[in-house]
Coordinates of C-alpha atoms and ligand atoms in Angstrom, one line a residue:
M1146 CA -0.1 -0.3 0.0
H1147 CA 1.2 3.5 0.6
D1148 CA 4.1 3.7 2.7
P1149 CA 3.3 6.5 5.7
I1150 CA 5.7 9.4 5.9
L1151 CA 7.5 10.5 9.1
E1152 CA 7.0 14.1 10.0
C1153 CA 9.1 16.2 12.6
P1154 CA 6.3 18.3 14.3
R1155 CA 9.0 20.9 15.6
C1156 CA 10.7 21.8 12.0
G1157 CA 8.6 20.1 9.7
Q1158 CA 11.0 17.6 8.2
R1159 CA 9.6 14.9 6.4
L1160 CA 11.3 11.4 6.3
T1161 CA 10.0 8.0 4.5
F1162 CA 9.1 5.9 7.2
T1163 CA 12.3 3.6 8.4
Q1164 CA 11.9 1.6 11.6
A1165 CA 12.1 2.9 14.9
P1166 CA 13.8 6.2 14.2
N1167 CA 14.9 7.7 17.7
A1168 CA 14.5 11.5 16.3
C1169 CA 14.7 13.8 13.5
P1170 CA 17.7 13.9 11.9
N1171 CA 17.2 18.0 11.3
C1172 CA 16.8 19.2 14.8
K1173 CA 16.9 15.8 17.0
Y1174 CA 13.4 16.4 18.1
D1175 CA 12.2 13.1 19.0
Y1176 CA 8.4 13.1 19.1
L1177 CA 7.7 12.3 15.5
E1178 CA 3.9 12.2 13.7
V1179 CA 2.9 9.8 11.0
Q1180 CA 0.8 11.1 7.9
Y1181 CA -0.9 8.7 5.7
D1182 CA -2.2 9.5 2.2
L1183 CA -5.8 9.5 3.9
E1184 CA -7.5 9.9 0.5
A1185 CA -5.8 6.6 -1.1
I1186 CA -6.9 4.8 2.1
K1187 CA -10.6 5.6 2.3
R1188 CA -10.5 5.0 -1.5
D1189 CA -8.7 1.7 -1.6
A1190 CA -8.7 0.3 2.0
L1191 CA -11.8 1.3 3.9
P1192 CA -14.1 -0.9 1.7
R1193 CA -12.3 -3.8 2.8
W1194 CA -12.2 -3.2 6.5
P1195 CA -15.7 -5.2 7.0
E1196 CA -14.7 -8.1 5.3
R1197 CA -11.9 -8.4 8.0
P1198 CA -12.2 -9.9 11.1
F1199 CA -12.9 -7.1 13.8
S1200 CA -9.9 -6.6 15.6
L1201 CA -7.0 -4.0 15.7
W1202 CA -5.3 -5.3 12.6
R1203 CA -8.7 -4.2 10.6
Y1204 CA -7.4 -0.9 10.2
R1205 CA -3.9 -2.3 9.1
E1206 CA -3.3 0.0 6.0
L1207 CA -3.2 3.0 9.3
L1208 CA -0.7 1.4 11.3
P1209 CA 2.9 1.9 10.6
L1210 CA 4.3 -1.8 10.1
R1211 CA 5.6 -2.7 6.8
N1212 CA 5.4 -6.1 6.5
A1213 CA 2.1 -8.1 7.7
D1214 CA 4.5 -11.1 8.5
N1215 CA 5.7 -9.6 11.5
I1216 CA 2.1 -8.9 13.3
I1217 CA 1.9 -10.4 16.6
T1218 CA -1.3 -11.1 17.4
M1219 CA -3.6 -12.5 20.0
G1220 CA -6.8 -11.3 19.4
E1221 CA -6.6 -7.6 20.7
G1222 CA -8.9 -4.7 19.6
G1223 CA -12.1 -5.7 18.4
T1224 CA -13.8 -4.9 22.0
P1225 CA -17.5 -4.6 22.3
L1226 CA -19.2 -1.2 22.9
L1227 CA -21.5 -1.8 25.6
R1228 CA -24.7 0.5 26.5
S1229 CA -24.7 1.1 30.2
V1230 CA -28.1 -0.2 31.7
N1231 CA -28.6 0.7 35.4
V1232 CA -25.8 3.1 36.1
G1233 CA -27.2 5.2 32.6
T1234 CA -30.7 5.1 34.4
M1235 CA -29.6 6.0 37.9
L1236 CA -27.7 9.0 36.3
G1237 CA -30.5 9.6 34.3
H1238 CA -28.2 9.5 31.2
D1239 CA -29.5 7.6 28.5
H1240 CA -26.5 7.7 25.8
I1241 CA -23.6 5.8 28.0
Y1242 CA -21.7 3.8 25.7
I1243 CA -18.7 1.8 27.6
K1244 CA -15.7 0.5 25.3
D1245 CA -14.7 -2.7 26.9
E1246 CA -11.2 -3.3 27.0
R1247 CA -11.3 -5.4 29.8
Q1248 CA -11.8 -8.0 26.8
G1249 CA -8.2 -7.9 25.3
P1250 CA -5.9 -10.9 25.8
T1251 CA -4.1 -9.4 29.2
G1252 CA -7.3 -7.6 30.6
S1253 CA -6.4 -3.9 29.3
F1254 CA -6.1 -1.6 26.7
K1255 CA -2.7 -1.9 27.1
D1256 CA -3.0 -4.7 24.3
R1257 CA -3.2 -2.6 21.7
Q1258 CA -0.2 -1.4 22.5
A1259 CA 1.7 -4.3 22.9
S1260 CA 0.6 -5.9 19.8
L1261 CA 2.1 -3.0 17.7
A1262 CA 4.8 -1.9 19.7
I1263 CA 5.9 -5.9 19.6
S1264 CA 5.7 -6.7 16.2
S1265 CA 7.4 -3.6 15.6
M1266 CA 10.1 -4.5 17.6
K1267 CA 10.0 -8.0 15.7
E1268 CA 10.2 -6.4 12.5
A1269 CA 13.3 -4.3 13.5
G1270 CA 15.1 -7.2 14.7
I1271 CA 15.1 -6.6 18.5
T1272 CA 15.3 -9.6 20.6
E1273 CA 15.3 -8.0 23.9
A1274 CA 14.2 -5.0 25.3
V1275 CA 13.2 -2.5 28.4
V1276 CA 10.0 -1.0 29.7
A1277 CA 9.1 0.8 32.8
S1278 CA 5.6 0.4 33.6
T1279 CA 2.7 0.9 36.0
G1280 CA 1.9 -2.6 35.6
N1281 CA -0.4 -3.2 32.3
V1282 CA 2.2 -2.5 30.0
A1283 CA 4.6 -5.0 31.5
I1284 CA 1.9 -8.1 31.8
S1285 CA 0.7 -7.3 28.1
Y1286 CA 4.5 -6.6 26.4
S1287 CA 5.4 -9.7 28.3
A1288 CA 2.9 -11.7 26.9
Y1289 CA 3.5 -10.7 23.5
C1290 CA 7.0 -11.0 23.9
A1291 CA 6.7 -14.7 24.7
R1292 CA 5.3 -15.2 21.3
A1293 CA 7.8 -12.9 19.6
G1294 CA 10.7 -14.5 21.1
I1295 CA 11.9 -11.3 23.0
K1296 CA 13.2 -11.2 26.2
L1297 CA 12.0 -8.4 28.6
W1298 CA 13.2 -6.2 31.4
A1299 CA 10.1 -5.0 33.1
F1300 CA 10.9 -2.0 35.4
L1301 CA 8.2 -1.7 38.0
T1302 CA 7.6 0.8 40.8
S1303 CA 6.9 -1.6 44.5
L1304 CA 3.1 0.3 44.3
V1305 CA 2.4 -2.3 41.7
P1306 CA 0.0 -4.5 43.3
A1307 CA 2.0 -8.0 43.9
D1308 CA -0.2 -10.0 42.0
K1309 CA 0.3 -7.7 39.0
M1310 CA 4.0 -8.5 39.5
R1311 CA 3.7 -12.2 39.6
E1312 CA 1.7 -12.4 36.1
V1313 CA 4.8 -10.4 34.9
A1314 CA 7.3 -13.2 36.1
L1315 CA 4.8 -15.9 34.9
Y1316 CA 5.4 -14.9 31.2
G1317 CA 9.1 -15.0 31.8
S1318 CA 9.8 -11.6 31.8
E1319 CA 12.7 -10.5 34.3
V1320 CA 10.9 -8.5 37.1
V1321 CA 12.7 -5.4 38.7
K1322 CA 11.1 -4.0 41.4
I1323 CA 12.0 -0.2 41.9
T1324 CA 11.2 0.9 45.5
G1325 CA 10.6 4.7 44.3
T1326 CA 8.2 6.8 42.1
Y1327 CA 7.1 5.9 38.7
D1328 CA 9.3 8.6 37.6
Q1329 CA 12.3 7.0 39.2
C1330 CA 11.5 3.7 37.5
K1331 CA 11.7 5.2 34.4
E1332 CA 15.0 6.8 34.9
I1333 CA 16.5 3.8 36.1
A1334 CA 15.0 1.6 33.2
A1335 CA 16.5 4.1 30.6
S1336 CA 20.1 4.0 32.0
F1337 CA 20.3 0.2 32.7
A1338 CA 18.9 0.3 28.9
Q1339 CA 21.6 2.5 28.1
H1340 CA 24.3 0.7 29.8
R1341 CA 23.5 -2.3 28.4
G1342 CA 23.1 -1.4 25.0
L1343 CA 19.2 -2.8 24.9
F1344 CA 16.4 -1.2 23.3
L1345 CA 14.1 0.8 25.4
D1346 CA 10.4 1.0 25.2
K1347 CA 10.1 5.0 24.4
G1348 CA 6.6 5.2 26.1
L1349 CA 4.6 8.4 24.8
K1350 CA 7.6 9.0 22.7
S1351 CA 6.9 5.5 20.7
I1352 CA 5.8 6.2 17.2
S1353 CA 3.6 2.8 17.6
A1354 CA 2.6 2.8 21.0
R1355 CA 0.8 5.9 20.3
Q1356 CA -0.3 4.8 16.5
S1357 CA -1.7 1.7 18.4
M1358 CA -4.5 3.5 20.4
K1359 CA -6.0 5.4 17.1
T1360 CA -7.6 2.0 16.7
L1361 CA -9.8 2.9 19.8
A1362 CA -11.1 5.9 17.5
Y1363 CA -11.8 3.8 14.5
E1364 CA -13.6 1.0 16.4
V1365 CA -15.4 3.7 18.4
C1366 CA -16.7 5.6 15.7
D1367 CA -17.7 2.2 13.6
Q1368 CA -19.7 0.5 16.4
L1369 CA -21.6 3.8 17.4
G1370 CA -22.4 4.6 13.6
C1371 CA -23.4 0.9 13.5
M1372 CA -25.9 1.2 16.4
L1373 CA -27.2 4.5 16.1
D1374 CA -27.2 5.3 12.6
G1375 CA -27.2 1.9 10.6
Y1376 CA -24.8 -0.4 9.3
G1377 CA -21.7 1.1 7.3
K1378 CA -22.1 4.7 9.1
W1379 CA -19.8 6.5 11.2
R1380 CA -20.2 8.5 13.9
A1381 CA -18.4 10.4 16.6
P1382 CA -19.3 10.7 20.0
D1383 CA -19.8 13.8 21.8
W1384 CA -17.2 13.0 24.7
Y1385 CA -14.8 10.5 25.1
I1386 CA -13.4 9.6 28.6
Q1387 CA -10.6 7.7 29.8
A1388 CA -8.2 7.6 33.5
V1389 CA -5.2 9.2 32.5
S1390 CA -1.9 8.5 33.9
G1391 CA 1.0 9.3 31.5
G1392 CA -1.6 10.4 28.4
M1393 CA -0.5 8.0 25.9
G1394 CA -4.6 6.7 25.1
P1395 CA -5.9 9.9 24.9
I1396 CA -3.6 11.2 22.8
G1397 CA -3.1 8.5 20.1
T1398 CA -6.8 7.9 20.3
W1399 CA -7.4 11.6 19.3
R1400 CA -5.3 11.0 16.3
G1401 CA -7.4 8.6 15.3
F1402 CA -10.5 10.9 15.4
E1403 CA -8.6 13.6 13.4
E1404 CA -7.9 11.3 10.8
L1405 CA -11.7 10.2 10.7
Y1406 CA -12.9 13.6 10.5
A1407 CA -10.1 14.4 7.8
M1408 CA -11.4 11.6 5.6
G1409 CA -14.6 12.9 6.0
L1410 CA -16.4 9.9 8.0
I1411 CA -17.1 11.7 11.0
D1412 CA -18.7 15.3 10.9
K1413 CA -16.9 16.6 14.2
L1414 CA -14.1 16.0 16.5
P1415 CA -15.3 14.6 20.0
K1416 CA -14.9 16.9 23.5
I1417 CA -12.1 14.6 25.8
A1418 CA -12.2 14.3 29.1
I1419 CA -9.3 13.0 31.0
V1420 CA -9.5 11.9 34.6
Q1421 CA -6.7 11.7 37.0
S1422 CA -6.7 10.2 40.7
S1423 CA -6.6 13.1 43.3
G1424 CA -3.3 11.9 44.9
C1425 CA -1.8 11.8 41.6
A1426 CA -2.9 14.7 39.2
P1427 CA -0.6 17.2 37.8
M1428 CA -2.4 17.2 34.4
V1429 CA -5.7 18.3 36.1
T1430 CA -4.2 20.5 38.9
A1431 CA -1.9 22.6 36.0
F1432 CA -5.3 22.6 33.6
K1433 CA -7.7 23.9 36.3
A1434 CA -5.2 26.8 37.6
G1435 CA -5.0 27.8 33.9
R1436 CA -1.1 27.1 33.5
D1437 CA 0.8 25.6 30.3
T1438 CA 3.2 23.3 32.1
A1439 CA 2.7 21.0 35.1
D1440 CA 4.3 20.8 38.7
I1441 CA 5.9 17.3 38.9
V1442 CA 3.7 15.5 41.7
T1443 CA 7.2 13.8 43.6
D1444 CA 5.0 11.9 46.3
P1445 CA 2.0 10.5 44.6
Q1446 CA -0.4 10.0 47.3
T1447 CA -2.8 7.3 45.5
H1448 CA -3.6 3.6 46.2
I1449 CA -4.0 3.2 42.5
A1450 CA -0.7 2.4 41.2
T1451 CA -1.5 1.7 37.7
L1452 CA -2.0 5.9 37.4
A1453 CA 0.7 6.9 39.4
T1454 CA 2.8 8.9 36.7
G1455 CA 3.9 12.0 38.3
N1456 CA 5.4 13.7 35.7
P1457 CA 3.3 13.9 32.7
G1458 CA 6.0 16.4 30.6
L1459 CA 4.9 16.5 26.9
A1460 CA 1.8 14.8 27.4
Y1461 CA 0.2 17.7 29.4
T1462 CA 1.1 20.2 26.6
E1463 CA -0.8 17.7 23.9
L1464 CA -3.6 17.1 26.2
R1465 CA -4.1 20.9 26.7
R1466 CA -4.0 21.5 23.4
I1467 CA -6.4 18.9 22.4
I1468 CA -9.1 19.8 25.1
Q1469 CA -8.7 23.5 24.5
Q1470 CA -9.9 22.6 20.5
T1471 CA -12.8 21.1 21.5
G1472 CA -14.1 22.4 25.0
G1473 CA -13.4 18.8 27.0
A1474 CA -12.8 18.5 30.5
M1475 CA -9.9 17.6 32.9
E1476 CA -11.2 16.3 36.4
M1477 CA -9.4 14.5 39.2
V1478 CA -11.6 12.4 42.0
S1479 CA -10.5 10.5 45.1
D1480 CA -9.3 6.6 45.6
E1481 CA -12.7 6.4 47.6
E1482 CA -14.7 7.9 44.7
A1483 CA -13.2 5.6 42.3
F1484 CA -13.4 2.6 44.5
R1485 CA -17.0 3.3 45.3
A1486 CA -17.8 3.5 40.9
M1487 CA -16.1 0.4 40.7
H1488 CA -18.7 -1.1 43.4
V1489 CA -21.3 0.6 41.2
M1490 CA -20.0 -0.4 37.8
A1491 CA -20.0 -4.2 38.9
K1492 CA -23.2 -4.2 40.9
M1493 CA -25.4 -2.2 38.9
D1494 CA -23.6 -2.9 35.1
G1495 CA -21.8 -6.0 35.8
L1496 CA -18.6 -4.9 34.8
S1497 CA -15.9 -5.6 37.3
V1498 CA -13.2 -3.1 36.3
E1499 CA -9.7 -2.5 38.0
T1500 CA -9.5 0.8 40.2
A1501 CA -7.7 2.9 37.5
T1502 CA -10.9 2.4 35.1
G1503 CA -13.0 3.2 38.7
V1504 CA -11.4 6.6 38.3
A1505 CA -13.1 6.8 34.6
F1506 CA -16.2 6.1 36.0
A1507 CA -15.9 8.1 38.9
G1508 CA -15.2 11.2 36.3
L1509 CA -18.0 10.3 34.6
F1510 CA -20.7 10.6 37.3
K1511 CA -19.0 14.2 38.7
L1512 CA -19.1 15.7 34.9
I1513 CA -22.7 14.3 34.5
G1514 CA -23.4 15.6 37.9
Q1515 CA -21.7 19.0 37.3
Q1516 CA -23.9 19.1 34.2
T1517 CA -20.6 19.7 31.7
I1518 CA -21.6 16.2 30.1
K1519 CA -25.1 17.3 28.9
R1520 CA -28.1 14.4 29.2
D1521 CA -28.2 14.3 25.0
E1522 CA -24.8 13.9 24.8
V1523 CA -23.4 10.5 23.5
V1524 CA -20.6 9.6 25.8
V1525 CA -17.9 7.0 25.5
V1526 CA -16.0 5.6 28.2
N1527 CA -12.8 3.4 27.8
C1528 CA -13.4 0.9 30.1
S1529 CA -9.8 0.2 30.0
G1530 CA -8.7 -2.5 32.9
H1531 CA -10.2 -5.6 34.5
T1532 CA -10.1 -6.0 38.0
F1533 CA -7.4 -8.3 39.7
P1534 CA -7.7 -10.6 42.9
V1535 CA -9.9 -7.7 44.6
E1536 CA -7.7 -6.0 47.0
K1537 CA -9.0 -6.5 50.7
E1538 CA -9.6 -2.8 51.5
L1539 CA -12.7 -2.7 49.1
L1540 CA -15.3 -4.9 50.5
G1541 CA -14.9 -4.1 54.6
E1542 CA -16.4 -6.4 56.8
E1543 CA -19.7 -8.4 56.1
W1544 CA -19.1 -9.5 52.4
S1545 CA -19.6 -13.4 53.2
S1546 CA -21.4 -15.8 55.2
S1547 CA -19.9 -18.6 56.5
I1548 CA -21.6 -22.0 57.5
E1549 CA -20.3 -25.2 58.6
A1550 CA -21.1 -28.3 57.0
P1551 CA -22.3 -31.2 59.3
K1552 CA -19.4 -33.6 59.9
S1553 CA -20.7 -36.7 58.6
P1554 CA -23.8 -37.7 56.5
A1555 CA -25.3 -39.2 59.1
A1556 CA -25.5 -36.2 61.8
P1557 CA -28.3 -34.6 62.0
Q1558 CA -29.5 -31.8 59.3
E1559 CA -31.1 -29.6 61.9
G1560 CA -28.5 -27.7 62.2
L1561 CA -27.6 -27.0 58.8
L1562 CA -31.2 -26.1 57.7
S1563 CA -31.5 -23.6 60.6
A1564 CA -28.2 -22.0 59.5
L1565 CA -29.7 -21.5 55.7
E1566 CA -32.6 -20.1 57.2
R1567 CA -30.9 -17.3 58.8
L1568 CA -29.1 -16.8 55.9
D1569 CA -32.3 -14.6 55.0
D1570 CA -33.7 -13.8 58.4
R1571 CA -32.7 -10.3 57.9
M1572 CA -34.6 -10.0 54.7
R1573 CA -37.2 -7.4 54.3
D1574 CA -39.6 -7.6 51.9
I1575 CA -39.9 -4.5 49.8
L1576 CA -42.4 -3.5 47.0
I1577 CA -41.7 -1.7 44.5
M1578 CA -44.7 0.1 41.9
D1579 CA -43.0 1.7 38.8
D1580 CA -44.7 1.3 35.3
T1581 CA -40.8 2.3 33.6
P1582 CA -39.2 -0.9 33.5
E1583 CA -35.8 0.7 33.2
A1584 CA -36.1 2.4 37.0
S1585 CA -37.9 -0.7 38.1
L1586 CA -34.7 -2.7 37.0
L1587 CA -32.4 -0.1 38.5
L1588 CA -34.1 -0.3 41.6
R1589 CA -34.6 -3.8 41.8
R1590 CA -31.0 -3.8 41.3
I1591 CA -29.8 -1.8 44.1
L1592 CA -31.8 -3.3 46.4
Q1593 CA -30.6 -6.9 45.1
A1594 CA -26.9 -5.8 45.4
H1595 CA -27.7 -4.6 49.0
G1596 CA -28.2 -8.3 50.2
K1597 CA -30.6 -7.7 52.6
Y1598 CA -33.7 -7.4 50.5
S1599 CA -36.4 -9.3 48.5
V1600 CA -38.2 -7.6 45.7
R1601 CA -41.9 -7.7 44.4
E1602 CA -43.0 -5.3 41.6
A1603 CA -46.1 -4.1 39.9
V1604 CA -46.4 -2.2 37.1
N1605 CA -49.3 0.1 38.2
G1606 CA -51.0 1.1 41.6
R1607 CA -53.5 -1.0 40.9
I1608 CA -51.6 -4.2 40.6
G1609 CA -49.2 -2.7 43.5
L1610 CA -52.2 -2.6 45.9
E1611 CA -53.6 -6.0 45.3
M1612 CA -50.0 -7.4 46.2
V1613 CA -50.4 -5.5 49.6
R1614 CA -53.4 -6.5 50.5
A1615 CA -52.3 -10.1 49.8
Q1616 CA -49.3 -9.7 51.9
P1617 CA -48.3 -6.5 53.4
P1618 CA -44.4 -5.2 52.4
D1619 CA -42.2 -3.9 54.9
L1620 CA -41.7 -0.7 52.8
I1621 CA -43.0 0.4 49.3
L1622 CA -40.9 2.4 46.8
L1623 CA -43.6 4.4 45.0
D1624 CA -43.6 6.0 41.6
L1625 CA -46.3 8.8 40.8
M1626 CA -47.1 8.7 37.3
M1627 CA -48.4 5.4 36.4
P1628 CA -51.2 4.5 34.4
E1629 CA -54.8 3.1 35.7
M1630 CA -53.7 4.3 38.8
D1631 CA -51.0 6.6 39.7
G1632 CA -49.3 7.0 43.2
F1633 CA -51.1 10.0 44.7
A1634 CA -54.3 7.6 44.7
V1635 CA -52.3 4.6 45.8
L1636 CA -51.3 7.2 48.8
D1637 CA -54.6 7.9 49.8
V1638 CA -56.2 4.4 49.7
L1639 CA -52.9 3.3 52.1
R1640 CA -53.7 5.7 54.4
T1641 CA -57.4 5.8 55.0
D1642 CA -56.6 2.1 55.4
R1643 CA -56.1 1.1 59.7
E1644 CA -54.1 -2.1 58.7
L1645 CA -52.3 -0.5 55.5
S1646 CA -51.4 2.9 56.7
R1647 CA -48.6 1.7 58.6
I1648 CA -46.7 0.9 55.5
P1649 CA -43.9 3.3 55.1
V1650 CA -43.7 4.9 51.7
I1651 CA -40.9 6.2 49.8
V1652 CA -41.9 8.4 46.6
V1653 CA -39.3 7.8 43.7
T1654 CA -40.3 9.9 41.2
A1655 CA -39.5 11.9 38.0
K1656 CA -42.0 14.4 38.2
E1657 CA -41.2 18.1 39.1
L1658 CA -43.9 18.5 41.7
T1659 CA -46.2 21.4 41.7
A1660 CA -47.2 23.3 45.2
I1661 CA -50.4 21.5 45.1
E1662 CA -49.0 17.9 44.3
K1663 CA -46.3 18.6 47.4
Q1664 CA -49.3 19.3 49.5
R1665 CA -51.0 16.1 48.8
L1666 CA -48.2 14.0 49.3
S1667 CA -47.3 15.6 52.7
G1668 CA -47.9 13.5 55.8
K1669 CA -48.4 10.6 53.3
A1670 CA -45.0 9.7 52.1
Q1671 CA -41.8 9.0 54.3
S1672 CA -39.4 10.6 52.1
L1673 CA -39.5 11.7 48.3
M1674 CA -36.3 11.0 45.5
Q1675 CA -36.2 12.4 42.5
K1676 CA -35.0 9.9 39.5
G1677 CA -32.0 10.5 37.9
A1678 CA -30.7 12.7 40.8
F1679 CA -29.6 10.0 43.5
N1680 CA -27.0 7.4 43.8
E1681 CA -27.5 3.8 45.0
Q1682 CA -26.3 4.6 48.4
D1683 CA -29.2 7.4 49.0
I1684 CA -31.7 4.9 48.5
V1685 CA -30.2 2.1 50.7
D1686 CA -29.3 4.9 53.5
K1687 CA -33.2 6.4 53.0
M1688 CA -34.8 2.9 53.5
L1689 CA -32.6 1.8 56.3
E1690 CA -33.9 5.0 57.7
V1691 CA -37.5 4.8 57.2
L1692 CA -37.3 1.3 58.1
K1693 CA -35.8 1.9 61.5
Q1694 CA -38.9 4.3 62.2
Ligands
PLP733 C1 -2.7 2.8 31.3 C2 -3.6 2.6 32.2 C3 -4.3 3.9 32.1 C4 -3.9 5.1 32.0 O1 -3.6 5.3 30.7 P1 -2.8 6.4 29.7 O2 -3.6 6.8 28.6 O3 -1.3 5.6 29.8 O4 -2.7 7.5 30.6 C5 -6.0 3.5 32.6 N1 -6.5 2.3 32.9 C6 -5.5 1.2 33.0 C7 -6.0 0.1 33.3 C8 -4.3 1.2 32.3 O5 -3.5 0.1 32.4
ZN734 ZN1 12.8 18.2 13.3

């Protein structure tokens, strides 16, 4: 096909593409860009993409590898784009899409980077390499290096959880643990590589690493177009969100959006939002202060090792430029907010993510809460990585029950039976009356995940009241606007019945109440919650409070 051209963004020098050039021969700048003949690609390659398997290599004409024989692939890319279910309902936002990068071969979006970077190493004849990593790059590179026959030296900070370090070792890489920050770790890795004359992965300055991330943009626009506008259509989201450490992901992905825009496949560039952990948020801090360079965080205060890049360097300049171009956002969240988001994503939408990814979702919640992201805007979140063995701090005390099995089969079974009964004797019976299936599903899911409730559902007030009469529940969650018999009428009936008037009611409504309606409710419902404006803990807290009375 058409060979790409390397371009120096500083002096404009153009070079034909050769493997792993270190810097511009003219001005020595070492952050080079790649330009493709996009017209030709659109004409000759694009029509062939749908025939290929859905993976990163579907877009191979746009990736800087010369010979397809050098491709090292394990099924990276081509991950699903999932629409959020309960979390979207909870946030009152219908257009949240999750790019499920957990489904890569080693469980994170670094598999894109590894596939192209290791293929490029192979093409360059490299058989031994050095990488510094906050965890996932080392894991992913190790897996691909195993297939490519490349010995890898992985320099990891001691912050990286032991489980991840062991995984790197399992793939046969040399694990070098550095007690110090990630930035120190990078320096030590660089001097080791120089000393030993070994190839060093250049991180953000690696052309193949950045270019690999482009494929996220191609896939997302392809999938969104297909889902929202029909087969063969492309569509850019309004927002693209990622949790950021060094910034490789959004910088590389942006390049893809730019190319798609230049080819006329999408009609706008998305707004980019990056989210950092507040214990290590050099970019967000500088951005909010309006500064054009970021101060280095020398002592990151976060448990989220994956995101502990204290010195963003060039990445900040790039991301600031990108974000200012379309009006995106930089936001930070605490570790606690990230852990909470991680729980919410798992319990509400079935996605178990690693803490770094929890940062992206916590950022999403915050940006929607602040109305930076509007309710009608289409959002794509990079669900960047999978959970590893769940860290102890995350679950607290009461996350399991234990039961002792009888010593012998002949032993009496009563003990076991009563133990099993005790498992649900704290269960309270909750009745949901709501005609909107999404809302009812969300409430049911919140209660199920909390563990202490059994749930019944009614799609209108008439059916609900029949169920109440047949078996009075401990609590009713009541929608106001329902067909046949609305929530106001239900409350009127309940409050005039001697037996039923004792059942507490929490009204959960999407309706903006008028003064007269508030009057109608007063004294009849214990509490009122606005749909799309509460989180799952609010509901649970409110229920505990009401049930205690
Ligand atoms: C690397 C990584 C990030 C941060 O990505 P950058 O674009 O390099 O800042 C976020 N989440 C996960 C799971 C990662 O592995
Ligand atoms: Zn130059």
